PDB file of C-alpha atoms and ligand atoms in Angstrom:
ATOM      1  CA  UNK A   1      89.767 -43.606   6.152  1.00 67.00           C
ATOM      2  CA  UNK A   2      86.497 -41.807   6.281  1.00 90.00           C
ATOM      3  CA  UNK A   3      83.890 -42.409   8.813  1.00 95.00           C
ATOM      4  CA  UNK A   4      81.153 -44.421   6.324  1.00 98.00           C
ATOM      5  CA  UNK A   5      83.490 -45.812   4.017  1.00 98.00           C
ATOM      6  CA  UNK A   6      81.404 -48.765   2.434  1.00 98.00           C
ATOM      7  CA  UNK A   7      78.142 -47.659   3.765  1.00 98.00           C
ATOM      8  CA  UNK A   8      75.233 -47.378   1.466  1.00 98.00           C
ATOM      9  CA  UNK A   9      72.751 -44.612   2.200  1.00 99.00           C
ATOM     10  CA  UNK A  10      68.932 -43.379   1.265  1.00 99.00           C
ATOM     11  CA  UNK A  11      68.159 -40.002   1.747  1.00 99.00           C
ATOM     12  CA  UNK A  12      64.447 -38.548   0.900  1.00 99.00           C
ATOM     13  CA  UNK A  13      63.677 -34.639  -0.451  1.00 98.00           C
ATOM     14  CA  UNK A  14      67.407 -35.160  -1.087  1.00 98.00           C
ATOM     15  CA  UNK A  15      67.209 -32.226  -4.237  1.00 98.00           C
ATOM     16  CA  UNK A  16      67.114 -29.276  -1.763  1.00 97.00           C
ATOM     17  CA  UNK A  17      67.554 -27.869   1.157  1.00 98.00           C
ATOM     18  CA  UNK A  18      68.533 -30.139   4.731  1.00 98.00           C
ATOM     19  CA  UNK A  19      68.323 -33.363   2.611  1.00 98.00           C
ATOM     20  CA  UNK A  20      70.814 -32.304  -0.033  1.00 98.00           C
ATOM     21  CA  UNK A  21      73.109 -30.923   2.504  1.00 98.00           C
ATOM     22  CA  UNK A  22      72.724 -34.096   3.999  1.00 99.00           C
ATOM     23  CA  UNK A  23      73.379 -35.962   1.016  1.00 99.00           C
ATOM     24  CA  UNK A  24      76.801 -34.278   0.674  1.00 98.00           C
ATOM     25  CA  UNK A  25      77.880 -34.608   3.990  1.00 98.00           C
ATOM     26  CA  UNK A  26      76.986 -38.569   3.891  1.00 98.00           C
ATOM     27  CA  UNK A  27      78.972 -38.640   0.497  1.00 98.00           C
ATOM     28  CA  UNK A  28      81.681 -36.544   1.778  1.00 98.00           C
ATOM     29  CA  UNK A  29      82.211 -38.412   4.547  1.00 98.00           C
ATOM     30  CA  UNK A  30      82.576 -42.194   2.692  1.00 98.00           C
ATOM     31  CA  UNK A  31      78.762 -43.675   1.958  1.00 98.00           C
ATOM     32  CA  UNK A  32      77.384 -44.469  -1.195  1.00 98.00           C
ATOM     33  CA  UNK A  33      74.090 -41.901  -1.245  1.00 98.00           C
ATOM     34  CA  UNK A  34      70.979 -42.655  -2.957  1.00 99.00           C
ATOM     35  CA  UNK A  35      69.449 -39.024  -3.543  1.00 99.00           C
ATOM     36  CA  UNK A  36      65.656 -39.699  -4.039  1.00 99.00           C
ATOM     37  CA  UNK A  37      63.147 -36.870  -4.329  1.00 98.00           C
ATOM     38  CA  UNK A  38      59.497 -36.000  -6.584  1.00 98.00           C
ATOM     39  CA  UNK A  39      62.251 -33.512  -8.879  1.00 98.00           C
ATOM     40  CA  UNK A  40      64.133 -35.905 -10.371  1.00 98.00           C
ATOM     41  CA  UNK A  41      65.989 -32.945 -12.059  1.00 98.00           C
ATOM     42  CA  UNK A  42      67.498 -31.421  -9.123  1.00 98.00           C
ATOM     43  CA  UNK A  43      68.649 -34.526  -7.905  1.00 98.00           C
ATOM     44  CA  UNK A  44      70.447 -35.528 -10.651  1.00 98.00           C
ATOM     45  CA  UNK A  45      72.116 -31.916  -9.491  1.00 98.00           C
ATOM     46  CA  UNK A  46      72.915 -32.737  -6.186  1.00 98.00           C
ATOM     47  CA  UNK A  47      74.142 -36.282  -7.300  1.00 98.00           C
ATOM     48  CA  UNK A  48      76.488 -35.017  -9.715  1.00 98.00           C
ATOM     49  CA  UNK A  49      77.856 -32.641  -6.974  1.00 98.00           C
ATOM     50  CA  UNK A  50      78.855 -35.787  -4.775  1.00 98.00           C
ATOM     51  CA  UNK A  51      80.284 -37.588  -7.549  1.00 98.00           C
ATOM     52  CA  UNK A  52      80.640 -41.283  -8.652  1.00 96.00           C
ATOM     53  CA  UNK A  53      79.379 -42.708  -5.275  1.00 98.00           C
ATOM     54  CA  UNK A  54      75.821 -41.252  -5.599  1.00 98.00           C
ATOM     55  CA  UNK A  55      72.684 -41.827  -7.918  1.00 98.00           C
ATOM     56  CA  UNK A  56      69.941 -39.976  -7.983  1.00 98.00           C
ATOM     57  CA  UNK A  57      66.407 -42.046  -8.340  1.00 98.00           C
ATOM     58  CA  UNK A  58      62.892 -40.549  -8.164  1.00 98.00           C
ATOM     59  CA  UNK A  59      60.677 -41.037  -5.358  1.00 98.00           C
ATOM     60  CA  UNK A  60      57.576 -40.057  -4.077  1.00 98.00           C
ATOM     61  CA  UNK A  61      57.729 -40.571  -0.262  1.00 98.00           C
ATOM     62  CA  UNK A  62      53.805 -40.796  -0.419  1.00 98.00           C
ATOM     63  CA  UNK A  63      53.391 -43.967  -2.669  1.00 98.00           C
ATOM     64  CA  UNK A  64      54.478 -46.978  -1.551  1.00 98.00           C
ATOM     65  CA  UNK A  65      55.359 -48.636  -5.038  1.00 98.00           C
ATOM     66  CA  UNK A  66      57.749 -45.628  -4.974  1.00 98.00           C
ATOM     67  CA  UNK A  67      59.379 -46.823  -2.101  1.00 98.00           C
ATOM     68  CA  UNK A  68      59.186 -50.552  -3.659  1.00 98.00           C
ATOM     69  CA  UNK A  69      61.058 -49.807  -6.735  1.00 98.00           C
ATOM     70  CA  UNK A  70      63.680 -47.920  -5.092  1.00 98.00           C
ATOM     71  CA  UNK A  71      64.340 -50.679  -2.738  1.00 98.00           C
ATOM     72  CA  UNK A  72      64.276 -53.168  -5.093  1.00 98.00           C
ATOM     73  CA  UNK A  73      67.366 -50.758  -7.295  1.00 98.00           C
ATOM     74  CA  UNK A  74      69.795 -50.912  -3.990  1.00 98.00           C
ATOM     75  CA  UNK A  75      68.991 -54.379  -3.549  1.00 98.00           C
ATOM     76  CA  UNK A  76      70.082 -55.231  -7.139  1.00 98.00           C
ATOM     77  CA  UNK A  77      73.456 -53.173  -6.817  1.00 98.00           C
ATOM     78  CA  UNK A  78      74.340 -53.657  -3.171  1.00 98.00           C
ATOM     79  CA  UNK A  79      72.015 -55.586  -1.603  1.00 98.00           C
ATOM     80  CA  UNK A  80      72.222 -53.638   1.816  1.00 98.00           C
ATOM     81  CA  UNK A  81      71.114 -50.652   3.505  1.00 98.00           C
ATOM     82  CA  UNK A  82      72.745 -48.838   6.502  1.00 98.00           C
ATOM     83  CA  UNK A  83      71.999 -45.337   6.476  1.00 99.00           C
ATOM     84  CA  UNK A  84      68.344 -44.206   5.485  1.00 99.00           C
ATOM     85  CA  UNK A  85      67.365 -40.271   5.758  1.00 99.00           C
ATOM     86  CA  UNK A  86      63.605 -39.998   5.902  1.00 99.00           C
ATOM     87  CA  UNK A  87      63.757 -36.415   5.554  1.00 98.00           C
ATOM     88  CA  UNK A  88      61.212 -35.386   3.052  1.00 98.00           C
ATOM     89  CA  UNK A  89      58.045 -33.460   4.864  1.00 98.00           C
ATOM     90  CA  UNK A  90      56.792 -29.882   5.763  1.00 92.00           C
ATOM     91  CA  UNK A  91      54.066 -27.797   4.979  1.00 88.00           C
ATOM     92  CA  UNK A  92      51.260 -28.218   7.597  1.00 91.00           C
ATOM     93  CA  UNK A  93      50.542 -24.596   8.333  1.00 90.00           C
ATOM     94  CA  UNK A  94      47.034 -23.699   9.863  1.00 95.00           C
ATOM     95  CA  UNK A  95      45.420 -24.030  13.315  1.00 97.00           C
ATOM     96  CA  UNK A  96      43.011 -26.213  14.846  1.00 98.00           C
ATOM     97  CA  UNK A  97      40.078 -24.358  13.793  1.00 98.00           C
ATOM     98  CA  UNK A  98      41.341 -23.046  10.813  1.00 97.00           C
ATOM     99  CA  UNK A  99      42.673 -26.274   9.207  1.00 98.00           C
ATOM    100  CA  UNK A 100      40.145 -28.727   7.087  1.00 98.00           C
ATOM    101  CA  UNK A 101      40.526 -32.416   7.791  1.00 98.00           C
ATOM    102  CA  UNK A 102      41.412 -32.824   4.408  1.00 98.00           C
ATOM    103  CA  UNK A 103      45.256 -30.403   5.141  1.00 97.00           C
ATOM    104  CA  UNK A 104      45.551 -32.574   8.048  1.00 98.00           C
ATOM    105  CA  UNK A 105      45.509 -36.184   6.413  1.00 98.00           C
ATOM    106  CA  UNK A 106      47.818 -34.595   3.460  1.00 98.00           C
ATOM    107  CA  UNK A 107      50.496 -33.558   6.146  1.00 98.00           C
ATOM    108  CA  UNK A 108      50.349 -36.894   8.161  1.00 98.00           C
ATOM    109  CA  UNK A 109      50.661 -38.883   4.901  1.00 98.00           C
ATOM    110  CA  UNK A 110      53.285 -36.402   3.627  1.00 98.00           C
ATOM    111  CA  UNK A 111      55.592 -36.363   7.316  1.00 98.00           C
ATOM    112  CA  UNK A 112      54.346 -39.598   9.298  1.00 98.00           C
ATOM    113  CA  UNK A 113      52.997 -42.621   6.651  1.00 98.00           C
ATOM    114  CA  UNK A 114      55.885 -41.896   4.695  1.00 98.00           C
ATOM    115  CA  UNK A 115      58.065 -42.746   7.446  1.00 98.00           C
ATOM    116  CA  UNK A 116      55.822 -45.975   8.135  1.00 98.00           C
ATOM    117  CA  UNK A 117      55.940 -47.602   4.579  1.00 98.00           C
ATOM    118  CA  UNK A 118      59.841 -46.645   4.026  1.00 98.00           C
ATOM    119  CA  UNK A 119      61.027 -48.095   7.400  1.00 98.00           C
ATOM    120  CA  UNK A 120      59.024 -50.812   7.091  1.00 98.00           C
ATOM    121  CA  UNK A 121      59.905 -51.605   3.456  1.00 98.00           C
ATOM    122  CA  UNK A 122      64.062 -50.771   4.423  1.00 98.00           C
ATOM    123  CA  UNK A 123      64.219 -53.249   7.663  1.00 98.00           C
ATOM    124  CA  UNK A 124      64.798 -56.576   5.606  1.00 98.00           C
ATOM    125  CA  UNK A 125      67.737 -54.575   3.752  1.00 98.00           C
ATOM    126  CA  UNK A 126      69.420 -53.010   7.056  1.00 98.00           C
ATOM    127  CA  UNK A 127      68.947 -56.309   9.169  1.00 98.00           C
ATOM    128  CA  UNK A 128      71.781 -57.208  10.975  1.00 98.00           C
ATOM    129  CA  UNK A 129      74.191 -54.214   9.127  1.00 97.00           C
ATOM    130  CA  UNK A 130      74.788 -52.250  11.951  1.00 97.00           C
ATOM    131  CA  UNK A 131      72.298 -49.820  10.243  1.00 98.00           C
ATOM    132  CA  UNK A 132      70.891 -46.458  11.210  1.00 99.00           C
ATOM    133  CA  UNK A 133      67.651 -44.903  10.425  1.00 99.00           C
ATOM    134  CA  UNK A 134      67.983 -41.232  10.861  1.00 99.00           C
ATOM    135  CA  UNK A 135      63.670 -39.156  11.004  1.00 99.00           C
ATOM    136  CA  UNK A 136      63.722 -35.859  10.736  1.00 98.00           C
ATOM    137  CA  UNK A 137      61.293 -34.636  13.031  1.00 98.00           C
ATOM    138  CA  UNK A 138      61.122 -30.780  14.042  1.00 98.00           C
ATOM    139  CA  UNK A 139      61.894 -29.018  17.190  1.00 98.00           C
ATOM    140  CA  UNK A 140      57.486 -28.644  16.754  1.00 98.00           C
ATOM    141  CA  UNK A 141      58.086 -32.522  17.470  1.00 98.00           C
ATOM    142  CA  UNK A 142      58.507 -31.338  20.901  1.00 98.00           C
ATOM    143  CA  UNK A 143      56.919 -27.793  21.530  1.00 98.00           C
ATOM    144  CA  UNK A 144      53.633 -27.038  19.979  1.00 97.00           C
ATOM    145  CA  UNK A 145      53.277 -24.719  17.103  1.00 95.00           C
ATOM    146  CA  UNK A 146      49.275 -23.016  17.566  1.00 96.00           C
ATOM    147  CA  UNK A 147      49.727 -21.666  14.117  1.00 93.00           C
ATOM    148  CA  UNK A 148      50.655 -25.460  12.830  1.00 96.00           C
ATOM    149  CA  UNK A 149      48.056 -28.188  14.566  1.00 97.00           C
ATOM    150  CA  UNK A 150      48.762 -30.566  11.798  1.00 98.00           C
ATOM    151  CA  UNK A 151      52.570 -30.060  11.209  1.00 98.00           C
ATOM    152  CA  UNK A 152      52.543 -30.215  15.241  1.00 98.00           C
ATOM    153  CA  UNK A 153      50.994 -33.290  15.391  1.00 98.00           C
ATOM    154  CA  UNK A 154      52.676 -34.838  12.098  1.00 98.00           C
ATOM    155  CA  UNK A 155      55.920 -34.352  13.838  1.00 98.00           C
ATOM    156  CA  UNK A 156      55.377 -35.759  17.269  1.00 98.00           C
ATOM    157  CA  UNK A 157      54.190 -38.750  15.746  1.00 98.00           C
ATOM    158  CA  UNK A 158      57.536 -38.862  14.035  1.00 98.00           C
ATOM    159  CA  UNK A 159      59.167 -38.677  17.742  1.00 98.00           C
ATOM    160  CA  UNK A 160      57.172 -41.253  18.864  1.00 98.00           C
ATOM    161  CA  UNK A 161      57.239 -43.461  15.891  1.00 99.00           C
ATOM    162  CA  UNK A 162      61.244 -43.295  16.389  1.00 99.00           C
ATOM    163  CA  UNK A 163      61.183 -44.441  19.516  1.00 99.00           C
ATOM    164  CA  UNK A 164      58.898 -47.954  18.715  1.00 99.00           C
ATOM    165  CA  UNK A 165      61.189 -48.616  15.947  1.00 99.00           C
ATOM    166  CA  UNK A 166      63.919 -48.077  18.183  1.00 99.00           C
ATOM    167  CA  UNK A 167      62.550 -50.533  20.503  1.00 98.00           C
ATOM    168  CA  UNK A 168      61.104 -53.525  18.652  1.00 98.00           C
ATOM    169  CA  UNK A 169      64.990 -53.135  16.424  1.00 98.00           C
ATOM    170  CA  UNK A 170      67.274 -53.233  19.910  1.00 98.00           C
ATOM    171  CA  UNK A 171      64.622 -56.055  21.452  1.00 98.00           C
ATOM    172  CA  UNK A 172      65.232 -57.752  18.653  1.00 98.00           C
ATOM    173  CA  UNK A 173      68.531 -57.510  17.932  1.00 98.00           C
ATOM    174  CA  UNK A 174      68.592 -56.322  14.494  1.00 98.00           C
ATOM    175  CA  UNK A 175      71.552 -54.139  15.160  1.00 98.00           C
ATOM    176  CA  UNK A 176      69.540 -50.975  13.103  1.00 99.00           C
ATOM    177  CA  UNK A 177      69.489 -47.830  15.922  1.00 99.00           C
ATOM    178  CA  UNK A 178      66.602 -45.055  14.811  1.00 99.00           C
ATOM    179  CA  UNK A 179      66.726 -41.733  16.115  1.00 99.00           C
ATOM    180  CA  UNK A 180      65.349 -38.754  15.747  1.00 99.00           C
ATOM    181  CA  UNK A 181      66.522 -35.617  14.244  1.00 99.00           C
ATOM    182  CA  UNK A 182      64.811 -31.862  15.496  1.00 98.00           C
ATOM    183  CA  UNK A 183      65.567 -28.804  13.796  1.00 98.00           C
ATOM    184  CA  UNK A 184      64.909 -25.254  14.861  1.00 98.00           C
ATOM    185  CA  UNK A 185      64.211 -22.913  11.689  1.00 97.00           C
ATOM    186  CA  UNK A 186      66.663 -23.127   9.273  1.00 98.00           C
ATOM    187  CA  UNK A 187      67.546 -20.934   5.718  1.00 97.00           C
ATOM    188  CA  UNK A 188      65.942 -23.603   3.424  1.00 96.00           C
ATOM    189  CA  UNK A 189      63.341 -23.215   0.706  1.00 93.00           C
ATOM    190  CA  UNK A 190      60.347 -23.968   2.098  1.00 88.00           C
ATOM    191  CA  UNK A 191      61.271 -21.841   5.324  1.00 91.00           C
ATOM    192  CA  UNK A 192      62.170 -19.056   3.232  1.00 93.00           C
ATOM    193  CA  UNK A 193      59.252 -19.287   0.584  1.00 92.00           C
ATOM    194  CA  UNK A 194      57.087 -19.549   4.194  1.00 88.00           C
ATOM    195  CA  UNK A 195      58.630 -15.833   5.086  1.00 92.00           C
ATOM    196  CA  UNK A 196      58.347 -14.552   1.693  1.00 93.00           C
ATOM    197  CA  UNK A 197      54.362 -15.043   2.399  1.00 90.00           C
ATOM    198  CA  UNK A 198      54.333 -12.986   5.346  1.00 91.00           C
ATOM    199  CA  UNK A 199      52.772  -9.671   5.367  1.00 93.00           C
ATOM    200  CA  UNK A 200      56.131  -8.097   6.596  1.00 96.00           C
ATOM    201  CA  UNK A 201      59.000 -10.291   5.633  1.00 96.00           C
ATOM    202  CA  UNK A 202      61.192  -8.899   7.244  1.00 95.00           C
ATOM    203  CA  UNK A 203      59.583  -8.502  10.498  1.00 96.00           C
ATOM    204  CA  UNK A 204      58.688 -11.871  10.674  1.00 95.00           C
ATOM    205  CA  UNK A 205      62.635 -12.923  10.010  1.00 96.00           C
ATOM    206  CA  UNK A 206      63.369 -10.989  13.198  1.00 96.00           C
ATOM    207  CA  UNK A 207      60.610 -12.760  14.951  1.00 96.00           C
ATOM    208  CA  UNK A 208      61.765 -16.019  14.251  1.00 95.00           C
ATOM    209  CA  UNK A 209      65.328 -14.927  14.828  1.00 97.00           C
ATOM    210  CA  UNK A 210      64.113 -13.700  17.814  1.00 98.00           C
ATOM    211  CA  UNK A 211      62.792 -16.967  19.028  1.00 97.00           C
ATOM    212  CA  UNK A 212      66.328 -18.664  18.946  1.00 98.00           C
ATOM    213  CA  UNK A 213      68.799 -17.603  21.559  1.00 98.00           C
ATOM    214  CA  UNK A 214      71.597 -18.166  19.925  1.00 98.00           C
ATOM    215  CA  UNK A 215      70.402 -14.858  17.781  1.00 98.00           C
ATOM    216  CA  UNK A 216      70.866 -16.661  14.481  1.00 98.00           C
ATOM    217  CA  UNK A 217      68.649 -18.988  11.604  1.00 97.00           C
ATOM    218  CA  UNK A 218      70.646 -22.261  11.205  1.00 98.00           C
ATOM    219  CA  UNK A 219      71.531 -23.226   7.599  1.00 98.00           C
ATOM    220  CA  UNK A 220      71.149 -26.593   6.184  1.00 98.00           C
ATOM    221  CA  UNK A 221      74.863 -27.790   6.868  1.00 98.00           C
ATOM    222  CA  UNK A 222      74.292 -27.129  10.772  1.00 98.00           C
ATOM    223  CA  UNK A 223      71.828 -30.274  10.414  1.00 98.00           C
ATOM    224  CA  UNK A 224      73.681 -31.857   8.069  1.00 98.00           C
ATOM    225  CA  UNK A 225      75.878 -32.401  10.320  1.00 98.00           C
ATOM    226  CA  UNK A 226      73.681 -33.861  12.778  1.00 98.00           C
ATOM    227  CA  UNK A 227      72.723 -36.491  10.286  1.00 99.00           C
ATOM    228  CA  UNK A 228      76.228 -37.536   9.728  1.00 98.00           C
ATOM    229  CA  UNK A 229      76.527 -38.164  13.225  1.00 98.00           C
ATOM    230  CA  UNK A 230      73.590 -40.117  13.839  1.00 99.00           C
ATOM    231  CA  UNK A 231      74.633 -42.150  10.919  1.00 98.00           C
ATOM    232  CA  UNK A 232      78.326 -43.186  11.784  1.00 98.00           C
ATOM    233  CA  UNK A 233      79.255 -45.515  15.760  1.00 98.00           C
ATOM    234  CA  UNK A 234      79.717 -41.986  16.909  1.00 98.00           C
ATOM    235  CA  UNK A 235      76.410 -42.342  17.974  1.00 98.00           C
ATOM    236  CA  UNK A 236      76.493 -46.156  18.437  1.00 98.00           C
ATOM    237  CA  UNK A 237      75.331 -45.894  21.900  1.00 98.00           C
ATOM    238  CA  UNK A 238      72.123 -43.618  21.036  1.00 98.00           C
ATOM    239  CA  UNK A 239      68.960 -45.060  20.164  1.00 99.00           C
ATOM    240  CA  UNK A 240      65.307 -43.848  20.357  1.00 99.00           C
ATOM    241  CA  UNK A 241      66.916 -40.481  21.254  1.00 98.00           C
ATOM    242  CA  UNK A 242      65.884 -37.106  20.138  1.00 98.00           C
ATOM    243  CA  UNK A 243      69.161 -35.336  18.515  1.00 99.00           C
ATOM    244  CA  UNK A 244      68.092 -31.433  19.149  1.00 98.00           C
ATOM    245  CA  UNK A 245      69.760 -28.466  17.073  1.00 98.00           C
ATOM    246  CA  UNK A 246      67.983 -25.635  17.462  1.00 98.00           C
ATOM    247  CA  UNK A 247      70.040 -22.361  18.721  1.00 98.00           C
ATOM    248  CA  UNK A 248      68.548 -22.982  21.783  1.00 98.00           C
ATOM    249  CA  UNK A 249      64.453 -22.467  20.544  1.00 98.00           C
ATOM    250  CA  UNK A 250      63.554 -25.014  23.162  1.00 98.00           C
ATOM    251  CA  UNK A 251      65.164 -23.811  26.145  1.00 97.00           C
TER     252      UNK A 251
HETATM  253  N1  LIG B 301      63.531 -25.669   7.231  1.00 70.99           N
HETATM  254  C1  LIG B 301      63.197 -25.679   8.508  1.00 70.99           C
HETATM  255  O1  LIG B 301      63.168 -24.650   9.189  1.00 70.99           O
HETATM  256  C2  LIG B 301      62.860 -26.986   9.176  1.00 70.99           C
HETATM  257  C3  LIG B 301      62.782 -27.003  10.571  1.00 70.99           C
HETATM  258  C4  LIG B 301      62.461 -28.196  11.217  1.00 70.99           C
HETATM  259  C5  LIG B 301      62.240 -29.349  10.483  1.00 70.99           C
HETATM  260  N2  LIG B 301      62.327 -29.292   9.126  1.00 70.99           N
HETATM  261  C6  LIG B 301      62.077 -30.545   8.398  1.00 70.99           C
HETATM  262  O2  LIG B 301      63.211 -30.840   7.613  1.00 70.99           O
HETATM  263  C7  LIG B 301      62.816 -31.575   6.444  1.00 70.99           C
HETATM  264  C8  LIG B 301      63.374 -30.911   5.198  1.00 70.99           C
HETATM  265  O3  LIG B 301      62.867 -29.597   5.152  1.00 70.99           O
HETATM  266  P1  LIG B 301      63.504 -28.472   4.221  1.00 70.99           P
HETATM  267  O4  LIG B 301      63.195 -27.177   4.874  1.00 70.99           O
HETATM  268  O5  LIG B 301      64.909 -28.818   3.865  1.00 70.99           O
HETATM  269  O6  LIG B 301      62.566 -28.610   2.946  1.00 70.99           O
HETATM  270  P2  LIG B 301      62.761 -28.069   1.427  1.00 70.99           P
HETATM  271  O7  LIG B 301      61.408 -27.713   0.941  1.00 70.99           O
HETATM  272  O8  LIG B 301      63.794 -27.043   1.363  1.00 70.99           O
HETATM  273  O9  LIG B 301      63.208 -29.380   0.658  1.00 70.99           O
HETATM  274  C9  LIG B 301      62.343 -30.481   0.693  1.00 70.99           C
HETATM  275  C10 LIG B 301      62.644 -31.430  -0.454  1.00 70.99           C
HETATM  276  O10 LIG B 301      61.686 -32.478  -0.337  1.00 70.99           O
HETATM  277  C11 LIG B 301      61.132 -32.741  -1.616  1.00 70.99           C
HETATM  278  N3  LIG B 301      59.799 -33.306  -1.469  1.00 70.99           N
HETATM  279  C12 LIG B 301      58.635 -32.655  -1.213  1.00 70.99           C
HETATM  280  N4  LIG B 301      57.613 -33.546  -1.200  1.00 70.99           N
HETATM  281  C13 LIG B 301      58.147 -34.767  -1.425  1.00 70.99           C
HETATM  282  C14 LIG B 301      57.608 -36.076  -1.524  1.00 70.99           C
HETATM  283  N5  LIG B 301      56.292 -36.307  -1.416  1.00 70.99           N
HETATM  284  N6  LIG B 301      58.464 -37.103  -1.742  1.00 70.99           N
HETATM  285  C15 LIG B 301      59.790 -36.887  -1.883  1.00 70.99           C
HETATM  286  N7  LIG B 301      60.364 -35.666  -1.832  1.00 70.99           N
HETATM  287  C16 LIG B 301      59.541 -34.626  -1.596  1.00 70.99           C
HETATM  288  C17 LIG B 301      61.150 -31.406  -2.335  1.00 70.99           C
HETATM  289  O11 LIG B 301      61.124 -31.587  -3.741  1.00 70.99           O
HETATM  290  C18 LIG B 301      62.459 -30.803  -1.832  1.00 70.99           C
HETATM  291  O12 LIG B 301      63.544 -31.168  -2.659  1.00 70.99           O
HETATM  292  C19 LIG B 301      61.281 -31.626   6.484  1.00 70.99           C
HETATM  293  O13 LIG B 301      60.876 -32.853   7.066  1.00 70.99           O
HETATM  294  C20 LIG B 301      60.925 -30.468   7.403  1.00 70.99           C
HETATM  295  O14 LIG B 301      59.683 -30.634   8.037  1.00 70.99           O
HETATM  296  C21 LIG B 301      62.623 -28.144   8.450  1.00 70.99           C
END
């Protein structure tokens, strides 16, 4: 029997990169996986790759009628939750002088609200399930990024924000555990479209590479796999923790 047989999971930005790998791992290993992203398209994609036990629904992680209507569609067809992803986020580049106020609110609404309204909307559906909600933070959710002030700051709020959920879920025994997830750079779009806008592309690979001990980029399965984890009792005794897997960036 596989590890989340009869679980139903939510994962966000769930049409590329570390959110569809994690999709496929979920769906691989047993759950029923809700695929939600803004492309609707490439979902579908990433749905059809898992197979009957995954749907693919649209949402925008920044509107909360998004989140409503999504809800509302796993509470008609299973009415439960155990395993949501909030893994859509990014962007955030610039530093603190070089960043209007205007970036900054965009990446906290994009990385930290989103995680606010979903949770909050996902609790009455993972009450008492035996539930996990899995954030994706960043390893910059731990060590600062200069170049990044808001992404920096978006991220540790996700760390933190973990950890109250955490708390108020085990104080009150709602049997949901919340951790968080922190990647070091890994071969996804957005981190590759990031390098492709450096002067010297290549350079700036090797600096990054250069950054991570292990002397290697992770790719999106090596977090994937994290998630999995996180979401099945082989994690039942972590809560409020921060799951690092990052080649060793911060060592
Ligand atoms: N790639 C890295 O090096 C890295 C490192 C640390 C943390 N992370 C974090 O991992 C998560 C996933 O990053 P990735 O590199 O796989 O990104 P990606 O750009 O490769 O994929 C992100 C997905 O999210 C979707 N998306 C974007 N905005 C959305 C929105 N408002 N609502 C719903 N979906 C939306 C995109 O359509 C895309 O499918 C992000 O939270 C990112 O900050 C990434």
């Amino acid at each position: 029997m596989s590890k989340l047989n009869g679980k139903v999971a939510l994962v966000t930005g769930g049409a590329d990169g570390i959110g569809a790998a994690s999709a496929k791992a979920l769906g691989e290993a047993g759950a029923f996986v809700f695929v939600t992203d803004i492309n609707t398209e490439k979902a579908q994609q990433v749905a059809d790759d898992i197979g009957v036990n995954a749907k693919a629904l649209t949402l925008n992680v920044c509107e909360e009628e998004n989140w409503k209507s999504v809800f509302s569609e796993i509470e008609k067809q299973f009415g439960e939750l155990h395993i949501l992803v909030n893994n859509a986020g990014g962007s955030g580049a610039g530093t603190i002088e070089g960043t209007s106020f205007d970036a900054y609110r965009n990446c906290m609404k994009l990385n930290v609200d989103s995680i606010f309204i979903g949770t909050q909307l996902a609790l009455p559906l993972m009450k008492g399930k035996n539930a996990s909600v899995i954030n994706v933070s960043s390893i910059h959710g731990l060590r600062a990024a200069p170049h990044a002030a808001p992404y920096t700051a978006a991220k540790g709020a996700v760390t933190m924000l973990t950890k109250s959920v955490a708390r108020y879920c085990a104080d009150n025994g709602l049997k949901i555990r919340c951790n968080s997830l922190h990647p070091g750079y890994i071969n996804t779009p957005q981190m590759l479209a990031w390098l492709d806008s450096q002067e010297d592309t290549e350079a700036a690979t090797q600096a990054l590479v250069s950054q991570h001990p292990i002397g290697f980029l992770g790719e999106p399965e090596d977090i994937a796999s994290g998630v999995v984890f996180l979401a099945s009792d082989d994690s039942r005794f972590m809560t409020g923790s921060e799951l690092v897997m990052d080649g060793g960036f911060c060592l």
